[in-house]
Amino acid sequence: MTFQDHNTSTGHLLIFLEDWLVTLDMLLFFILGLFVHFVFFGSIFDIYFTSPLVHGMTPQFTPLPPPAKRLVLFVADGLRADTLYELDENGNSRAPFIRNIIMHEGSWGLSHTRVPTESRPGHVALIAGFYEDVSAVAKGWKENPVEFDSLINESKYTWSWGSPDILTMFAKGAYGDHVFTYTYDADSEDFGAHDVTKLDTWVFDKVKEFFHAARNNQSLFSKLNEEKIVFFLHLLGIDTNGHAHRPSSREYKDNIKLVDAGMKEMVSILEHFYGNDGKTAFIFTSDHGMTDWGSHGAGHPSETLTPFVTWGAGIKYPQKVSAQKFDDAFLKEWRLESWKRQDIHQADIAPLMASLIGVPFPLNSVGILPVDYLNNTDLFKAESMFTNAIQILEQFKVKMTQKKEVTLPFLFIPFKLLPESKQLNIVRKARSYIKQRKYDEAKPSHLLSCSCIAIGVFVAFFLLLQDCPWTYYIYCLLPVPIWYAVLREFQVIQDFVTLLLTVPPSYFVGYLLVFILGIEILVLSFFYRYMLTAGLLAFAGWPFITQLWTRAKSISLSWIFFSLLLAAFPLMPVVGRKPDIFLVMGAGLLVLLLSLCVLTSLIKRKDSFINEELLLHLFQMLSVVLSMCVTYSTHSSLRKKQGLPLLNQIISWLILAFSLVLPLLSPTSLFERLFSILLSLMSTYILLSTGYEALFPLVLSCLMFVWIQVEQETLQQRGISCKQKVTSVRFTCSTDITQFRQLYLDDVRRAFFLVFFLVTAFFGTGNIASVNSFDLASVYCFLTVFSPFMMGALMMWKILIPFVLVMCAFEAVQLTTQLSSKSLFLMVLVISDIMALHFFFLVKDYGSWLDIGTSISHYVIVMSMTIVLVFLNGLAHLLTTKKLRLCGKPKSHLI
C-alpha cells in the first residue's frame, strides 16, 4: 500500500468516526429531550395530584348509647332528585313508599354532591365522609389510590350486595374479616341488555335469601343480632337505564318504581326478622344524578342534586311547616311545601350514620353532623357535635405536625386563625357548655358592645374639652375594653359566685385567709428572704392537714425533708460574701452519687438498657467531673495569681454549649428526661458557683421531683383518674387538648406553688433586685478580662438555671395532672397582679438611689413575671419534648 492510499484510508475512517459521533450526539440529545419531557409530564401528577389525606388520627366516637343497633343504607346509583320527588302526569308519585316515609315516618331533603359526579367519589363521600381525592385522576374511578377509613371499616359487621366495582372498594380498605360482599359478574353491567332492572332485582332476591338462610345458621344469626352493624344495598339499575335510555325515558322511571317496591319489601323483611324492635335506622340516597342526555361527571344541578330520605331509630319524624327558607321552586313543583326539607352536603351523611349506630366517625371525614335530623336528647346531640369537631380537629393537628416536620423552623407559618390556644379555648368552652347543659347557647347581644363604645366616646369627648395630655386618654379609656371583656363573661362570673355560695362559709373564709397570707409572704420575701423559709416550713406541714400523709407516707416524708432542706438557703448569707470551693466540690460529688443511684435504678428497671442511653448518661457524669476539676483548678490558679488557664476556659465554654443539647438526646420518659436536664444544667452551674449556692439547684430539683409525685397523688384523691404512673409518662410535642380537665380549687394552690418556687429561685441564694448582689468571681471559669455584656449574660444564665428546673418540673405537673398551660397562665397572672398592686403603692420617688431603684425593680420584676413565665415555659417545653437523633429518623405509625 502506498503512502497516498494509507492517507486515503485514514481519511475515510475519520469521516466515519465523525459521522458516528454526530449520530451518537443526536441520539443522546434525543434521549435527554425525551427524559425531560417525561419529567415534565410526571411532575404534574407529583405536584398537583398528590393525595391530601393524612393518617395517624385517634378514632373519636360519641360516648353515649346510640339510638340504633343497625343501619340499612340504600344507594340508588344515578338517581336524580327531581325524578324521584316529582309527581307523574296523573298526579301520582313514582315512589309511593318513599313519599309515605316523607309524610308520615321520617325526614327528607336534598343531598348536595360535588364534582366529579362519578360513582366512586360519590360513594366515598357517602360512606367515608370526604370528597374527591385529586390523586385519583391517575387511577380512574374504580379504585381509590390511597387507604382511607370508612363507616364500613368502623362497623362491627357489614353485609353488602351490588356492583363489584363499588363493594370491593370498601371491602379492600377494611381491616379484619368483618365485611362481607355479594356481587354479580361485571359482565352483567351491560348498557345494551334488554332489561337492566335485573341488576336491582338480583340485589333484592339475594337479600331475601340471606335473611331466610340466617334463621337456620346459628353463627350468622348471632352476628346479625350484634350492635353496630351495617347493611349496604347498592342498586345500579337506574344509572344503567339512564345511560342507555336517558332519565326522561319510561325505562328510567319504571326502574324507580321497581326500586321503591323492592325497598318496601326489604324494610318489611328486616322489621319482621328483628321483631319490630325499633332499633333499625334506614337511609335512602344516591351517589350522583344525571343530565338530560344521560351522562354525569360535571357540576350541573341535575348531577349534583340527589335525594336524601331517612327514617327509623334516632331519626326525627316529619315536621309540618307553613313556610320554608328555600328560594327554589322545587317544593311547590313536588308538592312537598308542607313537610320540612333539610338539605345536607353528601359528606355529612357519614357522620350521621356513625352517630346513629355509635361507631367512631371515619378518620378522614370532613362531614358536619346534621343534628336537625336526630331525634334524641340535647345531650346526645351536643356530645355528637363535640365528637365530630374533635375528629376534624385531629386531622388538622396531624396535617400541621406533618408539615412542621418537613419544613425548616423559620419557614413554617402556623395557621393564624386556629392557633393551639384558640383550639383549647373552643374545646374547653364547648365542654363547659355541655357540662352546664347549655346546649343552645345564644349568640352574644350587641347591647354590651354598643354601651361600651358610647362610654368610650363620652370619656374621650370629656377629655378633649379639658385639653388633657394624650396619656390621660390611655389611662381613662383602658378600663372600658377591660370591663367589656369582663362583662362578656358575666355568665362565668355568675357561675363562679354560685359555686362559692355552695362552699361552707368557714371553708370559704379559711381558703381566703390562707390565700391572702400566701400573697403577703410572697410580697414580704422581696424585702426579707427569711419569709421564704417561713413559707417552706408551711409547705413541710401541708401533708399533715390533708389526706396525703395517710395515703402516701414515703412521698410525704420526702416532701417534708426536702422542704426543710430548701428552707435553710434563704437563711444563709447572700452569695459571694463567703466563697467556699469545698462546698462546690461537695455539690458535685452529691450529683455524681445521685447519678450512680439513678443509673443503677434504670438498669434494674429496664430489661435492656440501650447503649446510646448509657453512653449519654456516662458522658453527662463526665461533664460534671470536668466541671469540678475545672472549677477547682481555676480557683487554685487564680489564688496563685497565675491567671485563667486556656484549657480550663475552652472546657468551660464547651460544657456550656453542650448543656442545652445533651438533654435533647435523652429518652422522653418523664424521669429520665428531667434527670438528664438536671445533670446538664448542674455541670454549668458548678462552673458558675463560688460557694453554697452550688447545692441550691440540686436540693430544689429533688423537691421538684417529689412535687410531681405529690400532685398526681392529690389528683387521685379527688377521684380523677390518672391514666399512667409517673414512671411511665412520656413528654410529647403534640398536646391532646381533649384530655384537659375542668379547673378545681386545688389548681389555685398549684399555681401558687409555682409562683412561690419561682420567687424562691429568685431570692433563694441572694437578692437579684440590686446590682451589688452579683459577684464577678462566678464567671472566672469562662473569662477574667472585664466584659460587661458577656459577664452579665453568664450571670443571668446562672440566675435562670433554677427557673428552668422549676418550669421543667411544672411541665411534668401539667402533663400528669392534665392541667392546661392557658389556665395556669391566667391563675399566675391573677396572683402576680395582686402582688403588683402591693409594689405599685410601694414605689418610692424619694430617699436614696438604692431605695428608689429597689422599689422600682421589685415592681418591674413582678410585672414581668408573666412574660418571663411564657419564655421559660417555651424553653422548658423545648427541653422536655424535643428529641434529637444523631442518625436515622423516627419511625412513623399509621392508623
Tab-separated table of C-alpha atoms in Angstrom, residues 609-617 665 887:
chain	number	residue	atom	x	y	z
A	609	PHE	CA	-30.511	-0.576	78.675
A	610	ILE	CA	-29.816	0.952	75.260
A	611	ASN	CA	-26.128	1.623	74.619
A	612	GLU	CA	-26.794	5.178	73.450
A	613	GLU	CA	-28.670	5.996	76.656
A	614	LEU	CA	-25.893	4.535	78.809
A	615	LEU	CA	-23.208	6.440	76.913
A	616	LEU	CA	-25.171	9.679	77.220
A	617	HIS	CA	-25.604	9.193	80.950
A	665	LEU	CA	-30.595	13.238	73.114
A	887	CYS	CA	-28.534	9.161	62.912
